[in-house]
């Protein structure tokens, strides 16, 4: 990585003088650019400015340090255009950007881009207007009421005044249709108030049990300084109530709080609880926000009006002026690792932000990551433990079903034992969840005549049949096609066989077994957008389904009082392959799924179908032997100096020509650092050798804990200049080995 322009922050806060300043642009560039400052304009580091670059104008951020030097003589410097009216980015967030870029061997501009994700919010605030129905208005003569126009009118009638772009989006029409209705006088523009309701502390939530109280008091006492605390407790032990108490104390002290959660779309229940406790909804930050919502939220955060933000990992880069508490809920969840663009682990970077902001960070989980446990053991994080479910609700009983003995019928995926249990649960008018982490109908489609397998044309992957949709889909690149009439290889007709189960196929089987059961499928395919998820979850709570068949989206922290049976259809699914964290992740995921059963008075039962009942993960799940499992897993990783007891980084080389990729990967191997305590393995073709048309090869850097792996990589990679569109990416502490 080029390290141009990295310099000390000695002059932080000092006005940038000399008529020339450095700015960082939110682009895939590491170095800063110099601009001439127009006469009479005073600028500070952190100010947002508009600058010309090439033929375009960009919003950029004035960066710390002196201007970058004499490469460009002053008279030839371009002049920056203007200062933008947004609040400047504070020094802490700038430090975080520097830190994240360094640690992850990423480009500083690319990291800045995550903190400037809403360029609109930097521009002057326009008084917001929205459209409302005009009362008693009659359409002018010759006005045609088309279906598109009717949809817009419905949308306008259905909610508060909204911008034309938003109405158009909702009605699925072009903004011109909205304008035509305004021109016809049927709708008119009205001012819209942007209000962010302030949370009220109120009565302080439920009365905490003594154990909960101890934990909550501890967190509250930590406000005002940096610390990292692991809040560990079984599902239902009240972890959320405990950290919400700390959130309340933080906002009472005039600070803001950020709660990072995985799968924001699925936290409807969490939001309900928050609103009940605080009398107002928190600000939300996730990828499903409309552009207007993003802009308003970004501004509300930067102006301190949003007191509590709940968001996906990207919320970590929001411009909080007075952050007082950072919570990472389900801290073990792999979705905190961002795999595209800048590759980073949001949980770890949250700890960095906590340190820079000098505030407490709370990591919350029932099945913490091994990394976090190791940090507790080394005394860097402190541990708070909630041992029991609240109000004595019993943990579900977990039983293994040995699939070698308890065999399902042909073309069926449920063992006799699980079928019986399902029958009993449905009979008792209770709910059941069948967990299978596979979307679609079948993971593989094969020609019975010639054995041809339907493969993605762009990836090293089979196409997954989605029967309801009538399509074969690639789960890696999004490619989709209809199932062909005949085999593309041997031209046989009607020769395709679906191999293996997905959730749709399981739904078919259960419908045949229990024709009266109301079956719902819960996957990211069936829950598009946050509202769909909230509706589905309410429907389960309202007992509109007897049986839910779901992927991991069903495993998240929902609380379903009537759910008493969980059946894991294929417990071994996550254990295949050589992934470093396969065992840990399977344990975490299946524990979480099991935690869905019996969260109220009714005791829950959990059945896990497995071909490996003697596997350490299965034994730990069945015996509640969590501590022993973690110890064994840690011992194994320690012996092999694997994370968290050693360092790993993946170097991923990609390109359209495999020869080019191999040449670059080999050149990297040849120039690899020869340091003691560091080894470079590979190159080898990635398991996903082709992804979206790009060939992929990997090298793995393995180093002792004491080695500064980032520094080694930074001095190594520039020795090879990739040619012909080949790209080299660094993944520090990789989670994906595909
Ligand atoms: P966790 O986050 O550990 O899964 P929660 O905080 O969600 O646990 O608590 C589980 C359930 O128990 C929730 O419905 C919660 O409202 C309830 N609960 C927890 N602690 C208390 C308490 N002290 N008083 C009343 N209800 C509580
Ligand atoms: Zn594909």
PDB file of N, CA and C in Angstrom, residues 359-400:
ATOM      1  N   UNK A 359     -14.457   5.848  25.823  1.00  0.00           N
ATOM      2  CA  UNK A 359     -15.790   5.462  26.326  1.00  0.00           C
ATOM      3  C   UNK A 359     -15.836   3.942  26.491  1.00  0.00           C
ATOM      4  N   UNK A 360     -16.809   3.435  27.249  1.00  0.00           N
ATOM      5  CA  UNK A 360     -16.927   1.981  27.382  1.00  0.00           C
ATOM      6  C   UNK A 360     -17.502   1.316  26.124  1.00  0.00           C
ATOM      7  N   UNK A 361     -16.980   0.130  25.856  1.00  0.00           N
ATOM      8  CA  UNK A 361     -17.507  -0.704  24.772  1.00  0.00           C
ATOM      9  C   UNK A 361     -18.039  -1.974  25.431  1.00  0.00           C
ATOM     10  N   UNK A 362     -19.277  -2.343  25.095  1.00  0.00           N
ATOM     11  CA  UNK A 362     -19.872  -3.541  25.674  1.00  0.00           C
ATOM     12  C   UNK A 362     -20.110  -4.551  24.560  1.00  0.00           C
ATOM     13  N   UNK A 363     -19.494  -5.709  24.672  1.00  0.00           N
ATOM     14  CA  UNK A 363     -19.691  -6.778  23.703  1.00  0.00           C
ATOM     15  C   UNK A 363     -20.669  -7.772  24.321  1.00  0.00           C
ATOM     16  N   UNK A 364     -21.737  -8.085  23.591  1.00  0.00           N
ATOM     17  CA  UNK A 364     -22.825  -8.869  24.166  1.00  0.00           C
ATOM     18  C   UNK A 364     -23.010 -10.157  23.386  1.00  0.00           C
ATOM     19  N   UNK A 365     -23.076 -11.281  24.081  1.00  0.00           N
ATOM     20  CA  UNK A 365     -23.336 -12.538  23.376  1.00  0.00           C
ATOM     21  C   UNK A 365     -23.646 -13.663  24.355  1.00  0.00           C
ATOM     22  N   UNK A 366     -24.393 -14.639  23.854  1.00  0.00           N
ATOM     23  CA  UNK A 366     -24.585 -15.868  24.624  1.00  0.00           C
ATOM     24  C   UNK A 366     -23.509 -16.882  24.258  1.00  0.00           C
ATOM     25  N   UNK A 367     -22.876 -16.649  23.118  1.00  0.00           N
ATOM     26  CA  UNK A 367     -21.828 -17.558  22.636  1.00  0.00           C
ATOM     27  C   UNK A 367     -20.694 -16.708  22.086  1.00  0.00           C
ATOM     28  N   UNK A 368     -19.921 -16.081  22.971  1.00  0.00           N
ATOM     29  CA  UNK A 368     -18.906 -15.121  22.516  1.00  0.00           C
ATOM     30  C   UNK A 368     -17.893 -15.747  21.569  1.00  0.00           C
ATOM     31  N   UNK A 369     -17.246 -14.880  20.806  1.00  0.00           N
ATOM     32  CA  UNK A 369     -16.209 -15.350  19.904  1.00  0.00           C
ATOM     33  C   UNK A 369     -14.993 -15.767  20.717  1.00  0.00           C
ATOM     34  N   UNK A 370     -14.221 -16.674  20.165  1.00  0.00           N
ATOM     35  CA  UNK A 370     -13.007 -17.126  20.835  1.00  0.00           C
ATOM     36  C   UNK A 370     -12.045 -15.958  21.036  1.00  0.00           C
ATOM     37  N   UNK A 371     -12.037 -15.040  20.081  1.00  0.00           N
ATOM     38  CA  UNK A 371     -11.189 -13.851  20.179  1.00  0.00           C
ATOM     39  C   UNK A 371     -11.513 -13.077  21.452  1.00  0.00           C
ATOM     40  N   UNK A 372     -12.806 -12.874  21.682  1.00  0.00           N
ATOM     41  CA  UNK A 372     -13.216 -12.084  22.833  1.00  0.00           C
ATOM     42  C   UNK A 372     -12.894 -12.814  24.131  1.00  0.00           C
ATOM     43  N   UNK A 373     -13.126 -14.121  24.158  1.00  0.00           N
ATOM     44  CA  UNK A 373     -12.765 -14.891  25.349  1.00  0.00           C
ATOM     45  C   UNK A 373     -11.272 -14.786  25.639  1.00  0.00           C
ATOM     46  N   UNK A 374     -10.469 -14.861  24.573  1.00  0.00           N
ATOM     47  CA  UNK A 374      -9.023 -14.770  24.766  1.00  0.00           C
ATOM     48  C   UNK A 374      -8.661 -13.413  25.365  1.00  0.00           C
ATOM     49  N   UNK A 375      -9.332 -12.374  24.910  1.00  0.00           N
ATOM     50  CA  UNK A 375      -9.062 -11.043  25.453  1.00  0.00           C
ATOM     51  C   UNK A 375      -9.479 -10.930  26.916  1.00  0.00           C
ATOM     52  N   UNK A 376     -10.539 -11.657  27.269  1.00  0.00           N
ATOM     53  CA  UNK A 376     -10.946 -11.679  28.679  1.00  0.00           C
ATOM     54  C   UNK A 376      -9.868 -12.377  29.494  1.00  0.00           C
ATOM     55  N   UNK A 377      -9.414 -13.518  28.964  1.00  0.00           N
ATOM     56  CA  UNK A 377      -8.414 -14.284  29.694  1.00  0.00           C
ATOM     57  C   UNK A 377      -7.129 -13.491  29.904  1.00  0.00           C
ATOM     58  N   UNK A 378      -6.753 -12.709  28.890  1.00  0.00           N
ATOM     59  CA  UNK A 378      -5.525 -11.932  29.011  1.00  0.00           C
ATOM     60  C   UNK A 378      -5.728 -10.643  29.792  1.00  0.00           C
ATOM     61  N   UNK A 379      -6.941 -10.466  30.296  1.00  0.00           N
ATOM     62  CA  UNK A 379      -7.181  -9.327  31.167  1.00  0.00           C
ATOM     63  C   UNK A 379      -7.421  -8.013  30.437  1.00  0.00           C
ATOM     64  N   UNK A 380      -7.561  -8.082  29.109  1.00  0.00           N
ATOM     65  CA  UNK A 380      -7.802  -6.831  28.386  1.00  0.00           C
ATOM     66  C   UNK A 380      -9.270  -6.428  28.411  1.00  0.00           C
ATOM     67  N   UNK A 381     -10.147  -7.423  28.432  1.00  0.00           N
ATOM     68  CA  UNK A 381     -11.580  -7.145  28.557  1.00  0.00           C
ATOM     69  C   UNK A 381     -12.033  -7.701  29.905  1.00  0.00           C
ATOM     70  N   UNK A 382     -13.040  -7.070  30.482  1.00  0.00           N
ATOM     71  CA  UNK A 382     -13.587  -7.660  31.709  1.00  0.00           C
ATOM     72  C   UNK A 382     -14.868  -8.417  31.381  1.00  0.00           C
ATOM     73  N   UNK A 383     -15.194  -9.349  32.249  1.00  0.00           N
ATOM     74  CA  UNK A 383     -16.319 -10.246  32.006  1.00  0.00           C
ATOM     75  C   UNK A 383     -17.439  -9.966  32.987  1.00  0.00           C
ATOM     76  N   UNK A 384     -18.662  -9.833  32.435  1.00  0.00           N
ATOM     77  CA  UNK A 384     -19.853  -9.812  33.282  1.00  0.00           C
ATOM     78  C   UNK A 384     -20.694 -10.996  32.854  1.00  0.00           C
ATOM     79  N   UNK A 385     -21.134 -11.780  33.802  1.00  0.00           N
ATOM     80  CA  UNK A 385     -21.816 -13.015  33.451  1.00  0.00           C
ATOM     81  C   UNK A 385     -23.204 -13.056  34.063  1.00  0.00           C
ATOM     82  N   UNK A 386     -24.202 -13.346  33.214  1.00  0.00           N
ATOM     83  CA  UNK A 386     -25.567 -13.553  33.692  1.00  0.00           C
ATOM     84  C   UNK A 386     -25.863 -15.038  33.540  1.00  0.00           C
ATOM     85  N   UNK A 387     -25.892 -15.775  34.619  1.00  0.00           N
ATOM     86  CA  UNK A 387     -25.907 -17.224  34.478  1.00  0.00           C
ATOM     87  C   UNK A 387     -27.244 -17.830  34.054  1.00  0.00           C
ATOM     88  N   UNK A 388     -28.374 -17.262  34.438  1.00  0.00           N
ATOM     89  CA  UNK A 388     -29.639 -17.975  34.225  1.00  0.00           C
ATOM     90  C   UNK A 388     -30.570 -17.207  33.322  1.00  0.00           C
ATOM     91  N   UNK A 389     -31.568 -17.938  32.839  1.00  0.00           N
ATOM     92  CA  UNK A 389     -32.652 -17.248  32.167  1.00  0.00           C
ATOM     93  C   UNK A 389     -33.436 -16.462  33.192  1.00  0.00           C
ATOM     94  N   UNK A 390     -33.981 -15.332  32.726  1.00  0.00           N
ATOM     95  CA  UNK A 390     -34.737 -14.505  33.645  1.00  0.00           C
ATOM     96  C   UNK A 390     -35.973 -15.264  34.119  1.00  0.00           C
ATOM     97  N   UNK A 391     -36.338 -15.073  35.383  1.00  0.00           N
ATOM     98  CA  UNK A 391     -37.529 -15.670  35.978  1.00  0.00           C
ATOM     99  C   UNK A 391     -37.496 -17.186  35.910  1.00  0.00           C
ATOM    100  N   UNK A 392     -36.292 -17.734  35.932  1.00  0.00           N
ATOM    101  CA  UNK A 392     -36.160 -19.186  36.059  1.00  0.00           C
ATOM    102  C   UNK A 392     -36.649 -19.993  34.873  1.00  0.00           C
ATOM    103  N   UNK A 393     -36.928 -19.361  33.720  1.00  0.00           N
ATOM    104  CA  UNK A 393     -37.325 -20.147  32.558  1.00  0.00           C
ATOM    105  C   UNK A 393     -36.206 -21.146  32.271  1.00  0.00           C
ATOM    106  N   UNK A 394     -36.579 -22.395  32.008  1.00  0.00           N
ATOM    107  CA  UNK A 394     -35.568 -23.445  31.877  1.00  0.00           C
ATOM    108  C   UNK A 394     -34.942 -23.412  30.500  1.00  0.00           C
ATOM    109  N   UNK A 395     -33.656 -23.763  30.424  1.00  0.00           N
ATOM    110  CA  UNK A 395     -33.015 -23.900  29.124  1.00  0.00           C
ATOM    111  C   UNK A 395     -33.593 -25.135  28.447  1.00  0.00           C
ATOM    112  N   UNK A 396     -33.709 -25.099  27.116  1.00  0.00           N
ATOM    113  CA  UNK A 396     -34.289 -26.264  26.450  1.00  0.00           C
ATOM    114  C   UNK A 396     -33.361 -27.463  26.552  1.00  0.00           C
ATOM    115  N   UNK A 397     -33.979 -28.618  26.446  1.00  0.00           N
ATOM    116  CA  UNK A 397     -33.218 -29.854  26.465  1.00  0.00           C
ATOM    117  C   UNK A 397     -32.785 -30.131  25.018  1.00  0.00           C
ATOM    118  N   UNK A 398     -31.499 -30.379  24.806  1.00  0.00           N
ATOM    119  CA  UNK A 398     -30.997 -30.609  23.452  1.00  0.00           C
ATOM    120  C   UNK A 398     -30.685 -32.091  23.277  1.00  0.00           C
ATOM    121  N   UNK A 399     -31.273 -32.702  22.231  1.00  0.00           N
ATOM    122  CA  UNK A 399     -30.993 -34.110  21.964  1.00  0.00           C
ATOM    123  C   UNK A 399     -30.459 -34.286  20.545  1.00  0.00           C
ATOM    124  N   UNK A 400     -29.498 -35.184  20.416  1.00  0.00           N
ATOM    125  CA  UNK A 400     -28.946 -35.469  19.099  1.00  0.00           C
ATOM    126  C   UNK A 400     -29.712 -36.628  18.468  1.00  0.00           C
TER     127      UNK A 400
END
